Coordinates of C-alpha atoms and ligand atoms in Angstrom, one line a residue:
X1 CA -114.1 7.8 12.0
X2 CA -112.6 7.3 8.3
X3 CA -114.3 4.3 6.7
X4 CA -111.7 1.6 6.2
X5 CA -110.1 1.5 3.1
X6 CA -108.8 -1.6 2.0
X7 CA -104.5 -1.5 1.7
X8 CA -103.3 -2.3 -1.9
X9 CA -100.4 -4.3 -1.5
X10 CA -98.1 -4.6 -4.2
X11 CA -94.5 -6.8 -4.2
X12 CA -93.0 -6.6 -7.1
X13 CA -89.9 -8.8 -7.2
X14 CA -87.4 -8.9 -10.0
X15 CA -87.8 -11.7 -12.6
X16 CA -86.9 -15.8 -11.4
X17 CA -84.1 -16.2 -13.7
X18 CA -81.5 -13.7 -12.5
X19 CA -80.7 -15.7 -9.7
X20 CA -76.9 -15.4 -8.7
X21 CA -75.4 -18.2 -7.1
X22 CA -72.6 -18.4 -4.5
X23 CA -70.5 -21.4 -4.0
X24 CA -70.1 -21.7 -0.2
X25 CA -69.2 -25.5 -1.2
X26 CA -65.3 -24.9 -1.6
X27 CA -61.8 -26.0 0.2
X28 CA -64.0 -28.5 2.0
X29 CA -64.5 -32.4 1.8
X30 CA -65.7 -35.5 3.8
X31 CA -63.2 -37.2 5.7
X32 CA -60.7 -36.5 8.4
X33 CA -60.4 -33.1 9.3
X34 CA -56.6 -33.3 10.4
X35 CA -54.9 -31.4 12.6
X36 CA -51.7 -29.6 10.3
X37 CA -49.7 -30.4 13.5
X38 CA -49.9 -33.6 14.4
X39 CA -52.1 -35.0 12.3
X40 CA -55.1 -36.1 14.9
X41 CA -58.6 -36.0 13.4
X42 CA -60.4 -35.2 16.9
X43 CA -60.7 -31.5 16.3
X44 CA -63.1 -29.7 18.1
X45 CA -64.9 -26.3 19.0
X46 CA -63.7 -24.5 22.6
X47 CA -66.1 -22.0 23.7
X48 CA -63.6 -20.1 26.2
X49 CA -61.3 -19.6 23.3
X50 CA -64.0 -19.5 20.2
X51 CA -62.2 -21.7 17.7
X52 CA -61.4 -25.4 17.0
X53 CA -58.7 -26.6 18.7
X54 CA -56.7 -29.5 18.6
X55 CA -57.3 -32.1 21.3
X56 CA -54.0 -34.0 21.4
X57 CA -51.6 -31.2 20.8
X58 CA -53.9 -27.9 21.6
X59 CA -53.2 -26.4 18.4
X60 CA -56.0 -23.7 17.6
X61 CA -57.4 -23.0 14.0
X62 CA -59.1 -19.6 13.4
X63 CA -62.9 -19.8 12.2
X64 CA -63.3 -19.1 8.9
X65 CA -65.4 -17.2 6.5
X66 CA -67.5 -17.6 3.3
X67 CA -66.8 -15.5 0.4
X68 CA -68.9 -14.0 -2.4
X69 CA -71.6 -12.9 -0.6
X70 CA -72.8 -8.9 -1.1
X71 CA -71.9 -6.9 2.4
X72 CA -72.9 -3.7 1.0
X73 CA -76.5 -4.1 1.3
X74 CA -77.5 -1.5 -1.2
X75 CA -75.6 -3.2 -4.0
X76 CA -78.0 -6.0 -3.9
X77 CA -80.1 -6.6 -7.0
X78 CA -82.1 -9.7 -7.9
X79 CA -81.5 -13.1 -6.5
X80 CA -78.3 -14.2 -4.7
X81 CA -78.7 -18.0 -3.2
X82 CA -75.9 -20.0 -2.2
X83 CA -75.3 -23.6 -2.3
X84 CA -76.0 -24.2 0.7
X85 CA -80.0 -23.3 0.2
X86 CA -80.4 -25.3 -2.9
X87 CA -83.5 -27.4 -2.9
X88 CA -83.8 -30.5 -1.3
X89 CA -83.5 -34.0 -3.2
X90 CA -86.2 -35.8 -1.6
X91 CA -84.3 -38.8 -2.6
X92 CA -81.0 -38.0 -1.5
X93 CA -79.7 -40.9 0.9
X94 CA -79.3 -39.7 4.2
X95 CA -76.9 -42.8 5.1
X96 CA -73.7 -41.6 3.6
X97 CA -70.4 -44.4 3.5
X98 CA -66.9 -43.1 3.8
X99 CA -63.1 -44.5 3.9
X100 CA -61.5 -44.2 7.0
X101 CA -57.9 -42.5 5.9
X102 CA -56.5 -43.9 9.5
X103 CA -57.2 -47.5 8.5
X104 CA -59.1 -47.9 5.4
X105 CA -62.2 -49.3 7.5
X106 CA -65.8 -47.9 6.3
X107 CA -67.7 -45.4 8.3
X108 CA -71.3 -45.3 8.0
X109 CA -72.6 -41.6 8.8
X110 CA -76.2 -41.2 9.0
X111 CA -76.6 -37.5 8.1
X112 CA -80.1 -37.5 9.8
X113 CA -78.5 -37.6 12.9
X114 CA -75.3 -36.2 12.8
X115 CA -72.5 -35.3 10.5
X116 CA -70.1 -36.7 11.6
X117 CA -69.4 -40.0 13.4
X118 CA -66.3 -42.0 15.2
X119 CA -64.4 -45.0 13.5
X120 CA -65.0 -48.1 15.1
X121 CA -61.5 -49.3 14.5
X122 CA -58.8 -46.5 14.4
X123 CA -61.3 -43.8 16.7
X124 CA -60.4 -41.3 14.0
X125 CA -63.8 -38.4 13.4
X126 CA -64.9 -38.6 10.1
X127 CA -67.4 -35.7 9.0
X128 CA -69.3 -34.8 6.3
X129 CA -68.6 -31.3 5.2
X130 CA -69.4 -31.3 1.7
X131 CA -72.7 -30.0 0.6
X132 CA -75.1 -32.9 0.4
X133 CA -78.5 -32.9 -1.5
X134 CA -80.6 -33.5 1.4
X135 CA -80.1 -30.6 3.9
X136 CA -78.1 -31.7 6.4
X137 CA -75.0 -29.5 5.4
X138 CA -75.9 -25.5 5.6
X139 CA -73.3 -22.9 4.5
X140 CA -72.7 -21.3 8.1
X141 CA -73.0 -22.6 11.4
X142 CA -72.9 -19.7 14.6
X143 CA -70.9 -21.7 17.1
X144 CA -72.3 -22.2 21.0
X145 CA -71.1 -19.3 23.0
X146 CA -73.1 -20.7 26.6
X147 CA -71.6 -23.8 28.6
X148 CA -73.8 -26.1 29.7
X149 CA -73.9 -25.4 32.9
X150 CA -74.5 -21.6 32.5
X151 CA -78.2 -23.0 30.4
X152 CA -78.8 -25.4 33.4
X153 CA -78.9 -22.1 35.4
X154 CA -81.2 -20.1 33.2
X155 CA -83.6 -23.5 32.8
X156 CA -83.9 -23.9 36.5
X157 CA -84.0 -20.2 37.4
X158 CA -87.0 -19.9 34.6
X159 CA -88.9 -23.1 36.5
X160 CA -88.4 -22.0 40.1
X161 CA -90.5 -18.7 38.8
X162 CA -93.1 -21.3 37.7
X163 CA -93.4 -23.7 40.8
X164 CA -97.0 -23.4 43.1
X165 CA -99.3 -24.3 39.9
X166 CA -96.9 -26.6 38.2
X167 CA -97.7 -30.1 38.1
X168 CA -96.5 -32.2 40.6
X169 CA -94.8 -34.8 38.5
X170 CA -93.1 -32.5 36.5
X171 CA -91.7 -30.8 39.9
X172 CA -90.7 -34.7 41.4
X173 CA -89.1 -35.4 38.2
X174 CA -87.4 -32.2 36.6
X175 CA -83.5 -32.3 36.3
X176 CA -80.9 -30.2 33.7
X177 CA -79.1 -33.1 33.6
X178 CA -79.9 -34.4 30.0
X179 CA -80.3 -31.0 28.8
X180 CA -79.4 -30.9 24.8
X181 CA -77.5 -28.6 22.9
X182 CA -79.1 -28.6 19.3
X183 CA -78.1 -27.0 16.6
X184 CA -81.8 -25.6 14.3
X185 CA -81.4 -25.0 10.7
X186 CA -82.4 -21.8 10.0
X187 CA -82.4 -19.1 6.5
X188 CA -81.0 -15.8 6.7
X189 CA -82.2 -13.1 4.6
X190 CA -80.6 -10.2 3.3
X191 CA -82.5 -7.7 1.5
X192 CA -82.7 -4.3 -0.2
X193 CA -85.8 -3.1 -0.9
X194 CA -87.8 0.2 -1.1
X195 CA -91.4 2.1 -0.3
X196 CA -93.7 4.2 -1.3
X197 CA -96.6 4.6 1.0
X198 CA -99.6 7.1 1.2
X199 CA -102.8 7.2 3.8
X200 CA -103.7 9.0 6.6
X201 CA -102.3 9.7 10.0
X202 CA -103.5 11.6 13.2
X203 CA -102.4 14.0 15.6
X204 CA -103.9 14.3 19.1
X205 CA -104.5 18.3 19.2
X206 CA -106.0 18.5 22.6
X207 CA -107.2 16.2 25.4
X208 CA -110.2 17.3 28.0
X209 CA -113.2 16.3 29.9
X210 CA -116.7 16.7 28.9
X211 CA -119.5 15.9 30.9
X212 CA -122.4 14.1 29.3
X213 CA -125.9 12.5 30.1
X214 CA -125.7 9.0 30.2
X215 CA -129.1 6.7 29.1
X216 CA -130.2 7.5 33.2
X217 CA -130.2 11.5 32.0
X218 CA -127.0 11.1 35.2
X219 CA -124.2 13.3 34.4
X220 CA -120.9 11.8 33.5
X221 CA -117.1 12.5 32.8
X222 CA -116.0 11.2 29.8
X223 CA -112.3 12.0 28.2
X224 CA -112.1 13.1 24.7
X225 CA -109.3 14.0 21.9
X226 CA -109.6 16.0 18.9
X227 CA -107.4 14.8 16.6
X228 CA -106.0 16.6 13.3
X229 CA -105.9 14.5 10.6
X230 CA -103.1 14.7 8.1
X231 CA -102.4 13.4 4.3
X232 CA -99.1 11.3 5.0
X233 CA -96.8 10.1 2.2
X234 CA -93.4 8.8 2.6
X235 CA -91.2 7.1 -0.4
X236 CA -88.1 5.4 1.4
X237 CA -85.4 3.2 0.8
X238 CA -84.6 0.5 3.4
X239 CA -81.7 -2.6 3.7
X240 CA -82.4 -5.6 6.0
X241 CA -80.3 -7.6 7.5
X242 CA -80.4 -11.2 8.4
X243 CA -84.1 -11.5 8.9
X244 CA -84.0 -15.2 10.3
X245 CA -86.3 -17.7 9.6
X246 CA -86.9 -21.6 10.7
X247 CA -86.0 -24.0 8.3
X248 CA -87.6 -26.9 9.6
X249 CA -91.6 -27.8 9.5
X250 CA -91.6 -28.7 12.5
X251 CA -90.2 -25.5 14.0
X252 CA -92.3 -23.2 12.2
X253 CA -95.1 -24.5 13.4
X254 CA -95.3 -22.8 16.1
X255 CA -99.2 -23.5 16.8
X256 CA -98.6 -27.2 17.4
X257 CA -101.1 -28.5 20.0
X258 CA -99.3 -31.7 21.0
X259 CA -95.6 -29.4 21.5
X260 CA -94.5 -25.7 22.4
X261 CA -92.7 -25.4 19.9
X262 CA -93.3 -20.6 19.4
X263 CA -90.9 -21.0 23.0
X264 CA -87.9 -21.7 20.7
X265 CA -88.7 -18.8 18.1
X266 CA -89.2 -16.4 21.3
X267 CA -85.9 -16.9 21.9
X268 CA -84.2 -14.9 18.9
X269 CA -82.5 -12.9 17.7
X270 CA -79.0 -14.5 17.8
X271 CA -75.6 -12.3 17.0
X272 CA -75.7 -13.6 13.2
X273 CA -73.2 -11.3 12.1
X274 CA -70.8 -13.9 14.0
X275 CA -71.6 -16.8 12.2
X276 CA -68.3 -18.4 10.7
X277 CA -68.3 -21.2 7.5
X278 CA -69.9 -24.7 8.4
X279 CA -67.5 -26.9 9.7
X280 CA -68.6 -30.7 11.2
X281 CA -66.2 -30.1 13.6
X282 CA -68.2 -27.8 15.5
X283 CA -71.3 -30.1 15.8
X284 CA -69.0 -32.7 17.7
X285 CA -71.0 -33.5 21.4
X286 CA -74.2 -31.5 20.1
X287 CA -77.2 -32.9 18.0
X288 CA -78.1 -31.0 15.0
X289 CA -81.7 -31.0 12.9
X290 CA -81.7 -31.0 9.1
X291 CA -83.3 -28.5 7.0
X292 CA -85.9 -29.9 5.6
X293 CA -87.5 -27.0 3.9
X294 CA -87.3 -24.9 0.3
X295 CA -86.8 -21.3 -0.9
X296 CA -90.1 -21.8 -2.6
X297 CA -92.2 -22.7 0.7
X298 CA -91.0 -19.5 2.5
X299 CA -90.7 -16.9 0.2
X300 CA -94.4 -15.7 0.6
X301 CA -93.8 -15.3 4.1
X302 CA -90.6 -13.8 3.7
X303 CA -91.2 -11.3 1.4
X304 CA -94.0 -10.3 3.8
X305 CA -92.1 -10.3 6.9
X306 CA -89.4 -8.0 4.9
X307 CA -92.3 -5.7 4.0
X308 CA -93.7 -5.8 8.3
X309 CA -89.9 -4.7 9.0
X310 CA -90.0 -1.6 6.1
X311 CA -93.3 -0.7 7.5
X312 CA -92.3 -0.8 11.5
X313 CA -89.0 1.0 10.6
X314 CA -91.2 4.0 8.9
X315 CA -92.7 4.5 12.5
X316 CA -89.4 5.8 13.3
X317 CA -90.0 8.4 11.2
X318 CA -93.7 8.7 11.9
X319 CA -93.9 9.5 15.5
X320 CA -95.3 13.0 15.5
X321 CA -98.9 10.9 14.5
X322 CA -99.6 9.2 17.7
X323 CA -103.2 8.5 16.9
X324 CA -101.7 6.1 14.5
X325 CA -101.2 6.0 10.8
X326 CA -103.6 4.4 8.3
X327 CA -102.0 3.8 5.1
X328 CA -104.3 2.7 2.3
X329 CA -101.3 2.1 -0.3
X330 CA -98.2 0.0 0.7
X331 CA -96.1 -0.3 -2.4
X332 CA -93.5 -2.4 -1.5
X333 CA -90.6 -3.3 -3.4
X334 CA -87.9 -5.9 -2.9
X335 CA -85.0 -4.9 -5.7
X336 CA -82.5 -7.5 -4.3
X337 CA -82.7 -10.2 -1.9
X338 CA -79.7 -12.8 -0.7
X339 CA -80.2 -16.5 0.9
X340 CA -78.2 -18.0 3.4
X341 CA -78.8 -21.0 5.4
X342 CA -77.2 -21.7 9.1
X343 CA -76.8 -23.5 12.1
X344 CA -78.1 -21.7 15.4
X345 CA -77.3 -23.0 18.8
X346 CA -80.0 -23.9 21.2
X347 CA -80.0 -25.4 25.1
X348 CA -83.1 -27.6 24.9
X349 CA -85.2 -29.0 27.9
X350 CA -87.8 -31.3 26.8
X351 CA -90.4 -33.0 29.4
X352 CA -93.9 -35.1 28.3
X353 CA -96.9 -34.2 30.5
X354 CA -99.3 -36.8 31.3
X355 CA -101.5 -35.1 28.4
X356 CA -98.5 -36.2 26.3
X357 CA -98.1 -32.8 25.4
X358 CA -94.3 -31.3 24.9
X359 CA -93.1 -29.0 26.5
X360 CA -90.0 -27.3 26.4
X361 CA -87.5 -24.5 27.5
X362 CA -84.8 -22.7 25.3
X363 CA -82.1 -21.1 25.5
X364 CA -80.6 -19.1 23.2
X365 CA -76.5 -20.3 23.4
X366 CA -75.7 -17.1 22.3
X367 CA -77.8 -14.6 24.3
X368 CA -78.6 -16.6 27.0
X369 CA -82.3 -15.5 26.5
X370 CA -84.5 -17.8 28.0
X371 CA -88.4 -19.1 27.5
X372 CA -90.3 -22.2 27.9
X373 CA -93.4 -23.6 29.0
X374 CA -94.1 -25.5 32.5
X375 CA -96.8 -28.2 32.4
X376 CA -99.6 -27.2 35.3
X377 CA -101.1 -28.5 38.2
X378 CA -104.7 -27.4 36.7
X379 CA -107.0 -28.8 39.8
X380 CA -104.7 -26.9 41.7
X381 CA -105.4 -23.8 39.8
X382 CA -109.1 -24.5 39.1
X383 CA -109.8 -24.7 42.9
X384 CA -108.0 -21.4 43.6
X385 CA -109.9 -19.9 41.0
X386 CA -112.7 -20.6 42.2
X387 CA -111.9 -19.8 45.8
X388 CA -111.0 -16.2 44.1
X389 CA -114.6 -16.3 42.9
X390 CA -116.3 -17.8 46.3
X391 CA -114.5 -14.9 48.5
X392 CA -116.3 -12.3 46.1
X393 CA -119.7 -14.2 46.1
X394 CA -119.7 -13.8 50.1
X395 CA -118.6 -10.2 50.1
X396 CA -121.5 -9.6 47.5
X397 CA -123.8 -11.9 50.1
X398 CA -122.7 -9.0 52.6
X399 CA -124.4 -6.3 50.4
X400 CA -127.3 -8.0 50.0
X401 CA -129.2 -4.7 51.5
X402 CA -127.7 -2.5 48.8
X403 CA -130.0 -2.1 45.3
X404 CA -127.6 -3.7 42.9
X405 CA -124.3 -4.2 44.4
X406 CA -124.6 -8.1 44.7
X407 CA -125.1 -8.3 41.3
X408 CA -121.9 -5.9 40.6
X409 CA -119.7 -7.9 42.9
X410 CA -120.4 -11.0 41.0
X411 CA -119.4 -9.7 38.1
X412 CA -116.1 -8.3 39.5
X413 CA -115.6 -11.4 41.1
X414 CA -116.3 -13.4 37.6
X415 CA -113.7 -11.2 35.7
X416 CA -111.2 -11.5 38.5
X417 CA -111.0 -14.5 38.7
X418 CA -111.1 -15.6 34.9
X419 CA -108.5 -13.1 34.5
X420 CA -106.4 -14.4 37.2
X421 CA -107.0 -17.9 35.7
X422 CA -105.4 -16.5 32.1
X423 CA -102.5 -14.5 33.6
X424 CA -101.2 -18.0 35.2
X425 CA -101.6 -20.2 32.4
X426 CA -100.4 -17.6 29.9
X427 CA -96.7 -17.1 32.7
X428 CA -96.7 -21.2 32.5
X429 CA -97.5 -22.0 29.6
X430 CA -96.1 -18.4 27.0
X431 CA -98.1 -19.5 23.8
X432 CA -97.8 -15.5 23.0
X433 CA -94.3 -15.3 23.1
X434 CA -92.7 -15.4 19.9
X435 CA -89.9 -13.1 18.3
X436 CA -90.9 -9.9 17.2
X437 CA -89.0 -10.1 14.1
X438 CA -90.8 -6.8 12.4
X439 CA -88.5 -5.2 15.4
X440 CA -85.4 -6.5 16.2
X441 CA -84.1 -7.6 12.7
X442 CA -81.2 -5.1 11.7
X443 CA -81.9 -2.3 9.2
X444 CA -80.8 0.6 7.9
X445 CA -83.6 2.8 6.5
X446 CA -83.7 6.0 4.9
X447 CA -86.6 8.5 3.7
X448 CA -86.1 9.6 0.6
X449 CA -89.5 12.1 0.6
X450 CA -92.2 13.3 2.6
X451 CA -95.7 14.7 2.6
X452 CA -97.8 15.4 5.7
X453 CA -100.6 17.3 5.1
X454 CA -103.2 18.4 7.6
X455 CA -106.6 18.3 6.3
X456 CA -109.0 18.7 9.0
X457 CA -110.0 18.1 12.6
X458 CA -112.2 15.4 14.4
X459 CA -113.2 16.9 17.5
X460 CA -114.2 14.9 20.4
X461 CA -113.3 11.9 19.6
X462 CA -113.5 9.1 22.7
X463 CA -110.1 7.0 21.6
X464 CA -107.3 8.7 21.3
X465 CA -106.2 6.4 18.1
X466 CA -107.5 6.5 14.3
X467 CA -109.8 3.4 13.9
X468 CA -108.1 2.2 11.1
X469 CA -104.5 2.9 11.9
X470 CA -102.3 -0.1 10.4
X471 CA -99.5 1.2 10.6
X472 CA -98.1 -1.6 13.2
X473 CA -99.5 -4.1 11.4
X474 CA -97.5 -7.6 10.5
X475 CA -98.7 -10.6 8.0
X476 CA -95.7 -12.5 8.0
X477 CA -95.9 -14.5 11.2
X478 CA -99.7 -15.2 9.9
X479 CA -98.5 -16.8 6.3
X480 CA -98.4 -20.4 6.6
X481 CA -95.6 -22.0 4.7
X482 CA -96.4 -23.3 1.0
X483 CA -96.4 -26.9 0.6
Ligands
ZN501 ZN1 -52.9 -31.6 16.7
ZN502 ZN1 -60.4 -46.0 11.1

């Protein structure tokens, strides 16, 4: 095979300065929301009827949207940020005062925990809707679209899958009854950006059989592919949408050892395109995290993550290689990129093992998509395991009049019941899932010019892919966050 050529990378990113910003901070202040009607502040979200709605006289108010921001993907150029994604002031106070308008009493509001808190004296809501330096207030939220009891559901159906190797105080004491809705601060990106790649991609010709001596001088069967090899160049232009991105530390750490935390990621994409302007109102009865996280931490692993979607949406147009593409030049270039941070809605479950591990199970309140991770009985599974491995050590006992078949049993027996130990832990436990985001963020791509040349033929090859095919590749999810 083709010696492995090392992949230039190139982003090139227009200059710093031309960032563009959007106010998303207008029409909007702390205080009251009233109702126009009849002048009650408890105004909340309805999920039948997807809107806020009056609680004392019904009265419904349509969700409502931010302005300014570029819809026509292609037009972007340079840097768009709104105010919601403006850096944090670590010294912002999260304790925030305000005037009750019902009867002049101060509420105290502690934006860490919520935005928006009951008063005392008058039981008016007062919220904080206003852009505040220190997170808490993001420019769109995407409003719960699952009832409680429809999450309960998904939680339990996803533990009843996962109940023989659970562990037995988790099974005595799981309940959905305390179940949270949360609302996770995320980004959203917008992006236009554009390619030019060139390397080398392979065609299976032919598949057949050949039979060869093995190191016994035995015959043997052995499959083989020649593959033609082509010069592949493609130059394209491509627009992503809403590529969406935790924006808390603790969320994107999703390799934690003492909490589960990829389960939650696993659980997008949500239907972002429905995402209405922040309102406190729609946090009333759910908990809500604070952003706690800059542009400048994340844009390294954005701008790669953008570049993993441009080169997984080229395969689209790459499918005639199916031994793989291996592209030795990736020049990649994001002309325009927009910033947007919102609230996504999440059913949480949350349970401590004994280990004092956390574990937990999501679901998405939009999608209903469900994963989590079930603490396990591991004697239990230990002792099967090795019962697994036991039964094959007798069979093998059984043979013991055959040249080497004890020897071969044992080593069945080994793998099977290692593997069977994996395929449990990783159905309990799901530290692979996460969200493929190089797949299922939205894009719209187009090639703008093609080359495939075909350059020779490697016959008989034994795999039926080129050794150094990259071509479905990411790097994103492996950039850690800047500090
Ligand atoms: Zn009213
Ligand atoms: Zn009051």
């Amino acid at each position: 095979m083709e010696e492995n050529k090392e992949v230039q990378e190139e982003i090139k990113e227009e200059p710093k300065e031309e960032v563009k910003v959007v106010n998303t901070d207008t029409n909007i202040k702390n205080g009251e929301n009233r109702c126009p009607e009849c002048g009650a502040s408890d105004v909340t979200y309805n999920i039948k009827k997807k809107k806020l709605v009056c609680n004392y006289c019904a009265t419904e108010f349509d969700p409502e949207n931010i302005e300014g921001l570029e819809k026509d993907l292609k037009n972007l150029e340079g840097e768009t940020r709104t105010t919601g994604v403006k850096d944090i002031d670590k010294d912002a106070n999260d304790v925030i005062t305000l005037k009750c308008g019902g009867c002049g009493a101060e509420v105290v509001i502690n934006t860490r925990e919520a935005t928006n808190a009951r008063c005392h004296w008058c039981r008016s809501i007062l919220s904080i809707n206003s852009q505040i330096e220190n997170g808490a207030v993001p420019d769109l939220v995407l409003p719960f679209g699952l009832e409680k009891k429809n999450a309960q559901e998904k939680i339990e159906n996803f533990v009843s899958k996962r109940q023989f190797f659970a562990h037995p105080t988790f099974k005595k004491e799981f309940t959905t009854e305390n179940i949270m809705g949360v609302y996770f601060p995320y980004l959203l990106v917008d992006a236009n950006c554009s390619g030019k790649f060139a390397g080398e991609g392979g065609h299976v010709a032919r598949e057949y059989t050949i039979t060869k001596r093995n190191s016994k001088g035995e015959e043997e069967k052995e499959t083989v592919y020649d593959i033609d090899l082509y010069d592949v160049e493609r130059d394209f232009d491509i627009t992503i949408d809403d590529l969406t991105v935790e924006s808390s530390k603790d969320k994107l750490d999703k390799n934690n050892k003492n909490k589960t935390t990829n389960v939650i990621n696993a659980i997008m994409p949500f239907d972002t395109e429905n995402c209405v302007k922040y309102k406190a109102n729609y946090l009333v009865g759910y908990s809500s995290e604070k952003r706690d996280i800059n542009i400048s931490n994340i844009e390294e692993k954005v701008d790669k993550e953008l570049q993993d979607v441009g080169r997984h949406a080229l395969n689209a147009d790459l499918k005639f290689y199916d031994s793989g593409v291996e592209w030795n030049k990736e020049d990649f270039k994001i002309k325009g990129k927009q910033w947007v941070s919102a609230y996504l809605p999440v059913w949480l479950y949350s349970y401590q093992d004994p280990n004092k591990i956390l574990h937990y199970v999501a679901v998405n309140a939009r999608t209903g998509e469900t994963m989590g991770s079930v603490p396990m009985n591991k004697k239990r599974l230990w002792t099967i395991t090795i019962l697994i491995f036991i039964l094959f050590l007798i069979i093998a006992l059984f043979a013991h009049d055959k040249d080497e078949a004890p020897i071969v049993i044992t080593i069945v027996g080994l793998v099977v019941s290692l593997v069977f130990y994996g395929l449990k832990v990783s159905k309990y436990r799901n530290k692979g899932a996460r969200h493929t985001y190089e797949l299922e963020t939205k894009h719209e791509l187009k090639v703008t010019r093609r080359v495939d040349n075909h350059t020779h033929t490697k016959r008989e090859c034994s795999s039926r892919y080129i050794a150094g095919a990259n071509n479905k590749m990411i790097t994103g999810e492996y950039t850690n966050i800047k500090e």
